Coordinates of N, CA and C in Angstrom, one line a residue:
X1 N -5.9 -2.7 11.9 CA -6.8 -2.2 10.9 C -6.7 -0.6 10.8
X2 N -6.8 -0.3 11.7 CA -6.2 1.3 12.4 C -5.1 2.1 11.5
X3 N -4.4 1.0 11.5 CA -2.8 1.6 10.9 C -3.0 1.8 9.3
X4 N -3.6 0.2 8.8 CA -3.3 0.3 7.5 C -4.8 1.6 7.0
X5 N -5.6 1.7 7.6 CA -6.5 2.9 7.3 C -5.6 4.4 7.4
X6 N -4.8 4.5 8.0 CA -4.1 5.7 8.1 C -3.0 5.6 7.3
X7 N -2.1 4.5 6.9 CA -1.5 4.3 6.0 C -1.8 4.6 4.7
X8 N -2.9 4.5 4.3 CA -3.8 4.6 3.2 C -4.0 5.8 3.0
X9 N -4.4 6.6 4.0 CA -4.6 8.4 3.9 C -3.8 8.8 3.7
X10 N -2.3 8.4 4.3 CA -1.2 9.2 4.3 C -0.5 9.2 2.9
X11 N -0.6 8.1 2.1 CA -0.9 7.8 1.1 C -1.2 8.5 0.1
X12 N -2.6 8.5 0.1 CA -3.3 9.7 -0.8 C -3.1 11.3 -0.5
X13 N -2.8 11.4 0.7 CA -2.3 13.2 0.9 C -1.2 13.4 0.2
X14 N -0.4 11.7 0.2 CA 1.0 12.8 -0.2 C 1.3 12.2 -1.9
X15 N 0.1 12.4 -2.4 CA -0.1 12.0 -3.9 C -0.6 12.8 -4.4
X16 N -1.5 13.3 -3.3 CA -1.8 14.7 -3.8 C -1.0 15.9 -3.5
X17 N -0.2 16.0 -2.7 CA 0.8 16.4 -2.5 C 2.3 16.8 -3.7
X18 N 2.2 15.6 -4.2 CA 2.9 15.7 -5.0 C 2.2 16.0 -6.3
X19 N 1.3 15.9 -6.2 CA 0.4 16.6 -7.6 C 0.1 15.4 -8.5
X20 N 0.1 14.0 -7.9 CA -0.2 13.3 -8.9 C -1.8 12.8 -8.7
X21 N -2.5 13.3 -7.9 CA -4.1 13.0 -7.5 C -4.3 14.8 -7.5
X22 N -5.2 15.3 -8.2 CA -5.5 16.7 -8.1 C -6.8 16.8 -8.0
X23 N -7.6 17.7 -7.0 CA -8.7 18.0 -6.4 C -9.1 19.3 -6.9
X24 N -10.7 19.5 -7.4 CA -10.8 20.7 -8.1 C -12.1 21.0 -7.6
X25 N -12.3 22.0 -7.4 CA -14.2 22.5 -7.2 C -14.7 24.0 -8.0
X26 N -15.6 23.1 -9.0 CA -15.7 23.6 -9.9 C -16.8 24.9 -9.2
X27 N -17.6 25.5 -10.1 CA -18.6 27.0 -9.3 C -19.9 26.2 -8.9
X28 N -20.3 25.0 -9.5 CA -21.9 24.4 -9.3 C -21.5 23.4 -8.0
X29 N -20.1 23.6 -7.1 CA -20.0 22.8 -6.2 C -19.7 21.7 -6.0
X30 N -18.9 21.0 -7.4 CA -18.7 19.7 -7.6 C -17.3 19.4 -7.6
X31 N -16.9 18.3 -6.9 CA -15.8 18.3 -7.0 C -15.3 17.1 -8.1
X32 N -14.1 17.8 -8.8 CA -13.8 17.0 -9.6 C -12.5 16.2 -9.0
X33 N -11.9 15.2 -9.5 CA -11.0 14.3 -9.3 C -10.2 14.2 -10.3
X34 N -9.0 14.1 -10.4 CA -7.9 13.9 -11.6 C -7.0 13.4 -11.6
X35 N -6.0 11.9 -11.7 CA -5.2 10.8 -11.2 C -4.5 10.6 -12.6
X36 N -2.9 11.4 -12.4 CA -1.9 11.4 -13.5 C -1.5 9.9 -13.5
X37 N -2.2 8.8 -13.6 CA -1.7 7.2 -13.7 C -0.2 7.2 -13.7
X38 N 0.6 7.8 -14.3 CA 2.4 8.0 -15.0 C 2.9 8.4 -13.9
X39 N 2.4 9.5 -13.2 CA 3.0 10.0 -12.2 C 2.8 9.4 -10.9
X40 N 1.7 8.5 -10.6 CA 1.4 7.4 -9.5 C 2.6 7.0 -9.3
X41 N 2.6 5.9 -10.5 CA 3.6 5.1 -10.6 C 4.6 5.3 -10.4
X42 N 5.2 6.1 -10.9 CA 6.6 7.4 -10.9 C 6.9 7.0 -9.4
X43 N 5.6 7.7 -8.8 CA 6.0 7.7 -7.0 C 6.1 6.8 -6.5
X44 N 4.9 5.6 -6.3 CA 5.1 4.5 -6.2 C 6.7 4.0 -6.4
X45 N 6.9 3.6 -7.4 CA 8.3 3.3 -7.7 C 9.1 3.5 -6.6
X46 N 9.7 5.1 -6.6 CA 10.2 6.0 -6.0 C 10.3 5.1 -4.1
X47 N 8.8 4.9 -4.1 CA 8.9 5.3 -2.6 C 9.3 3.5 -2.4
X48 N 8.9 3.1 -2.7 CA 9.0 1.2 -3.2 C 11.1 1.5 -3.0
X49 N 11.4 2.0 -3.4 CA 12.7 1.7 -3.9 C 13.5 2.4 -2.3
X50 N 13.0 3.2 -1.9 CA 13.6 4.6 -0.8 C 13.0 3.3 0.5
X51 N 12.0 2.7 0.7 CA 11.2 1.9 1.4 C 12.7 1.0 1.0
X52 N 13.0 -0.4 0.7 CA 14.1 -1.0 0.4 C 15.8 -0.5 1.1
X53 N 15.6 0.7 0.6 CA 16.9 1.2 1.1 C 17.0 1.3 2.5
X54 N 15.8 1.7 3.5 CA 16.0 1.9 4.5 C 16.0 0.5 5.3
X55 N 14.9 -0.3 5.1 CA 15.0 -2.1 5.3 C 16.3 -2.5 5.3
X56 N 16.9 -2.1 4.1 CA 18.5 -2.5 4.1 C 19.5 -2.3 5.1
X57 N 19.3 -0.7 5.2 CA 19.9 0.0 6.6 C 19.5 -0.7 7.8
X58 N 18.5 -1.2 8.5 CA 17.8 -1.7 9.7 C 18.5 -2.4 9.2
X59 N 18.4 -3.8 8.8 CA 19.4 -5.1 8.3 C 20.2 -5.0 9.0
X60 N 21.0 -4.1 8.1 CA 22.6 -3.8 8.3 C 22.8 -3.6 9.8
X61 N 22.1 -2.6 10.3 CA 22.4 -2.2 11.6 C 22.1 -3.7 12.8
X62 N 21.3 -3.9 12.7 CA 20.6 -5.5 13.3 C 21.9 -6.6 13.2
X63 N 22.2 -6.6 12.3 CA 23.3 -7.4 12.1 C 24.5 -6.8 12.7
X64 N 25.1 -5.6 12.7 CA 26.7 -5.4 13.3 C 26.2 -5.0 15.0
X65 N 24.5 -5.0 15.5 CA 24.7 -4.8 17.2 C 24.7 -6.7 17.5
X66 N 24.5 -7.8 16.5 CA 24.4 -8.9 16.6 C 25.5 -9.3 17.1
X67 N 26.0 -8.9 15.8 CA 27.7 -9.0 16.1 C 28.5 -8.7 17.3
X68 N 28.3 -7.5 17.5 CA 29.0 -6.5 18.4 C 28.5 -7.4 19.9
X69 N 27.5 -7.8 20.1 CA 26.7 -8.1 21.0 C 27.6 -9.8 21.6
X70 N 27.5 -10.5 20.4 CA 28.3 -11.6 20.3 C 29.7 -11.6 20.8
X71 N 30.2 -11.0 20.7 CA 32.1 -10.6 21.1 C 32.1 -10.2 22.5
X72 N 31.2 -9.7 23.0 CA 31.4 -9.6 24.4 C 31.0 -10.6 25.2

């Protein structure tokens, strides 16, 4: 539960990071909130797709020490 709570943060920092969650404090102390929906997604996408590529690489790798492992 730990993880996915920190998962979750890391998440939103780096969304706002990227500028697609923007944090504002206005002079009466209030903070405002602002979520470019387009740009979420954008990243989302992004990370969904870069997340796959690397899964692929582990695969890959998992499979030729399988291999390699087998022959001896």
């Amino acid at each position: 539960m730990k993880t996915l709570v920190f998962l979750a943060a890391l998440a939103v920092v780096g969304l706002v990071v990227t500028g697609a969650i923007k944090l504002q404090k206005s002079s009466d102390n209030t903070l405002s909130i602002q979520v470019d929906e387009n740009r979420v997604r954008q990243d989302a996408s992004r990370v969904v797709e870069e997340g796959k590529h690397v899964f692929q690489e582990a695969e890959s790798t998992l499979n030729q020490a399988t291999q390699d492992s087998g022959q001896k």
